[in-house]
Amino acid sequence: MKVDISLLLERLQTGEVDAEMELMNCVYFELKKIAAKALAGEQREVSLMTTDLVHEAWVRLLDQEGRVRFKNNLHFFGAAAEAMRRILVDRARRRSREKHGGKLVRIGLDDVEIEEPAAASEILDINDALEKLDGIDSRKAGIVRLRYFAGLGFEEIAAVTQYSLATVQRDWAYARAWLKVEIDRSRK
C-alpha cells in the first residue's frame, strides 16, 4: 500500500477519462494480494480465482457513473477489502441455499464426489458475528475487517486508522475473543 493514489482518486472524481485505467494499473497488484488473503481460507474453486475476485470488487467499487468516491488510499483499500468480503459472503450464501444444492453432495460426471468448501459456512458465521460486533463497537469491527479481510498487519492498521499500535492490538485481541464466543454460541 505504498502507492499514493490520492491524486488519481481526485482525478477520477472530476471525471477524467484515463484516470480509471491509471488507478487500476496502480492498485491492481495490491488488490490481488488482498484477494489472495481473502480467498486463503476457502478451497480453490474453478469458478472464483483471485483475478475474478479483484475484477468483481472493482466493478462494485465504481458507482453508476464510473466514478469512485474515496478520501484517500487507505479508504480505497479498506473499501476494496469490504467489497471482497461481501462478494465472498454473497457467494457463500448462494452455495448454502438448498435450491442451489448447498447441502447436497455433488457427483461429478465420473462419479467422483466433489464437496462444497467448508469455508462457506465459516464465512457466513464470521460475517454474522462481525455485523453484531459492528453494532456494538464499530471501531473493533473495522479493525477485524482490516486485519482479517484486507490482511493488514497491526502497524498498517494503526497507520490507516490513526489509533495507537497498543489500541489496535488490544481491540484485535478483544474482537477475536468476542467473535469466537459469538460464533460458538450461534452454532449451538
Coordinates of C-alpha atoms in Angstrom, one line a residue:
M1 CA 0.0 0.0 0.0
K2 CA 3.0 2.3 -0.6
V3 CA 1.4 3.8 -3.8
D4 CA -0.2 7.2 -3.2
I5 CA -3.3 7.1 -5.2
S6 CA -5.0 10.2 -3.7
L7 CA -4.3 12.3 -6.8
L8 CA -5.7 9.6 -9.1
L9 CA -8.8 9.4 -6.9
E10 CA -9.3 13.1 -7.2
R11 CA -8.8 13.0 -11.0
L12 CA -11.3 10.2 -11.2
Q13 CA -13.9 12.1 -9.2
T14 CA -13.6 15.0 -11.6
G15 CA -14.4 12.7 -14.5
E16 CA -11.0 12.4 -16.2
V17 CA -11.3 9.6 -18.7
D18 CA -7.9 8.0 -18.3
A19 CA -7.8 8.2 -14.5
E20 CA -9.7 4.9 -14.1
M21 CA -7.3 2.9 -16.1
E22 CA -4.3 4.6 -14.4
L23 CA -5.9 3.8 -11.0
M24 CA -6.4 0.2 -11.9
N25 CA -2.8 -0.1 -13.1
C26 CA -1.5 1.4 -9.8
V27 CA -3.6 -0.7 -7.5
Y28 CA -4.1 -4.0 -9.3
F29 CA -1.3 -6.0 -7.6
E30 CA -2.2 -4.7 -4.2
L31 CA -5.8 -5.7 -4.8
K32 CA -4.6 -9.2 -5.9
K33 CA -2.8 -9.5 -2.6
I34 CA -5.9 -8.6 -0.7
A35 CA -8.0 -11.0 -2.8
A36 CA -5.4 -13.8 -2.2
K37 CA -5.7 -13.3 1.5
A38 CA -9.5 -13.2 1.4
L39 CA -9.5 -16.5 -0.6
A40 CA -6.9 -18.2 1.6
G41 CA -9.5 -19.8 3.8
E42 CA -11.5 -21.2 1.0
Q43 CA -10.8 -24.2 -1.0
R44 CA -10.0 -23.2 -4.5
E45 CA -12.9 -23.3 -6.8
V46 CA -12.7 -23.2 -10.6
S47 CA -15.4 -20.5 -10.6
L48 CA -13.7 -17.9 -8.4
M49 CA -10.0 -17.1 -8.6
T50 CA -8.0 -14.2 -7.2
T51 CA -8.3 -12.3 -10.5
D52 CA -12.1 -12.9 -10.6
L53 CA -12.5 -11.5 -7.1
V54 CA -10.4 -8.4 -7.9
H55 CA -12.5 -7.7 -11.0
E56 CA -15.8 -8.2 -9.3
A57 CA -14.7 -6.0 -6.4
W58 CA -13.5 -3.3 -8.9
V59 CA -16.9 -3.2 -10.5
R60 CA -18.6 -2.8 -7.1
L61 CA -16.2 0.0 -6.1
L62 CA -17.3 2.1 -9.1
D63 CA -20.7 3.9 -8.9
Q64 CA -23.1 4.1 -11.8
E65 CA -21.2 7.0 -13.5
G66 CA -17.9 5.2 -13.2
R67 CA -16.6 7.4 -10.5
V68 CA -15.2 6.3 -7.2
R69 CA -15.7 8.4 -4.1
F70 CA -12.8 7.8 -1.7
K71 CA -11.0 10.1 0.6
N72 CA -7.5 8.6 0.3
N73 CA -5.5 5.4 -0.3
L74 CA -6.5 3.9 3.0
H75 CA -10.2 4.5 2.5
F76 CA -9.9 3.0 -1.0
F77 CA -8.2 -0.2 0.1
G78 CA -10.5 -0.6 3.1
A79 CA -13.5 -0.3 0.7
A80 CA -11.9 -2.9 -1.6
A81 CA -11.4 -5.3 1.2
E82 CA -15.0 -4.8 2.3
A83 CA -16.2 -5.3 -1.3
M84 CA -14.3 -8.6 -1.4
R85 CA -15.7 -9.7 1.9
R86 CA -19.3 -9.0 0.7
I87 CA -18.6 -10.9 -2.5
L88 CA -17.4 -14.0 -0.6
V89 CA -20.4 -13.7 1.8
D90 CA -22.8 -13.5 -1.1
R91 CA -21.2 -16.5 -2.8
A92 CA -21.3 -18.5 0.5
R93 CA -25.0 -17.7 0.9
R94 CA -25.7 -18.8 -2.6
R95 CA -23.8 -22.0 -2.2
S96 CA -25.6 -22.7 1.1
R97 CA -29.1 -22.4 -0.2
E98 CA -30.8 -25.7 -0.7
K99 CA -32.2 -24.7 -4.1
H100 CA -28.6 -24.4 -5.3
G101 CA -27.7 -27.7 -3.6
G102 CA -25.6 -26.1 -0.9
K103 CA -26.1 -29.1 1.5
L104 CA -26.1 -31.8 -1.1
V105 CA -23.1 -34.0 -2.0
R106 CA -22.2 -33.3 -5.6
I107 CA -21.4 -36.2 -8.0
G108 CA -19.2 -35.4 -11.0
L109 CA -19.5 -36.9 -14.4
D110 CA -17.1 -39.7 -13.5
D111 CA -19.0 -40.4 -10.2
V112 CA -16.3 -38.6 -8.2
E113 CA -17.6 -36.7 -5.2
I114 CA -17.0 -33.0 -5.1
E115 CA -17.9 -31.4 -1.9
E116 CA -18.7 -27.7 -1.3
P117 CA -15.9 -25.9 0.6
A118 CA -16.4 -25.9 4.3
A119 CA -15.3 -22.3 4.4
A120 CA -18.7 -21.1 3.1
S121 CA -20.4 -21.7 6.4
E122 CA -17.4 -20.2 8.2
I123 CA -17.6 -17.1 6.1
L124 CA -21.3 -16.7 6.9
D125 CA -20.7 -17.3 10.6
I126 CA -17.9 -14.7 10.7
N127 CA -20.0 -12.2 8.7
D128 CA -23.0 -12.6 11.0
A129 CA -20.9 -12.2 14.1
L130 CA -19.0 -9.3 12.6
E131 CA -22.2 -7.5 11.9
K132 CA -23.3 -7.9 15.5
L133 CA -19.9 -6.6 16.7
D134 CA -20.2 -3.7 14.3
G135 CA -23.5 -2.8 16.1
I136 CA -21.8 -2.9 19.5
D137 CA -18.3 -1.5 18.7
S138 CA -17.7 -0.3 15.1
R139 CA -14.0 0.5 15.8
K140 CA -13.3 -3.1 16.8
A141 CA -15.3 -4.4 13.8
G142 CA -13.3 -2.1 11.5
I143 CA -10.0 -3.4 12.9
V144 CA -11.2 -7.0 12.3
R145 CA -12.1 -6.1 8.7
L146 CA -8.7 -4.6 8.0
R147 CA -6.8 -7.5 9.7
Y148 CA -8.9 -10.5 8.6
F149 CA -10.2 -9.4 5.2
A150 CA -7.5 -7.0 4.0
G151 CA -4.7 -8.9 5.6
L152 CA -3.1 -5.7 7.1
G153 CA -0.6 -6.0 9.9
F154 CA -1.0 -4.2 13.2
E155 CA 1.3 -1.4 12.2
E156 CA -0.5 -0.9 9.0
I157 CA -3.9 -0.8 10.7
A158 CA -2.6 1.7 13.2
A159 CA -1.4 3.9 10.3
V160 CA -4.8 3.5 8.5
T161 CA -7.0 4.2 11.5
Q162 CA -4.6 6.6 13.3
Y163 CA -5.1 4.6 16.5
S164 CA -2.1 3.7 18.6
L165 CA -0.5 0.3 18.0
A166 CA -1.4 -0.8 21.5
T167 CA -5.1 0.2 20.9
V168 CA -5.1 -1.8 17.7
Q169 CA -3.6 -4.9 19.3
R170 CA -6.0 -4.7 22.3
D171 CA -9.0 -4.2 20.1
W172 CA -7.9 -7.1 17.9
A173 CA -7.5 -9.4 20.9
Y174 CA -10.9 -8.4 22.3
A175 CA -12.7 -8.6 19.0
R176 CA -11.1 -12.0 18.2
A177 CA -12.3 -13.4 21.6
W178 CA -15.7 -11.9 21.2
L179 CA -16.2 -13.2 17.7
K180 CA -15.2 -16.7 18.8
V181 CA -17.7 -16.7 21.7
E182 CA -20.4 -15.3 19.4
I183 CA -19.7 -17.9 16.6
D184 CA -19.7 -20.8 19.1
R185 CA -22.9 -19.5 20.6
S186 CA -24.6 -19.3 17.2
R187 CA -23.6 -22.8 16.2
K188 CA -25.3 -24.3 19.3

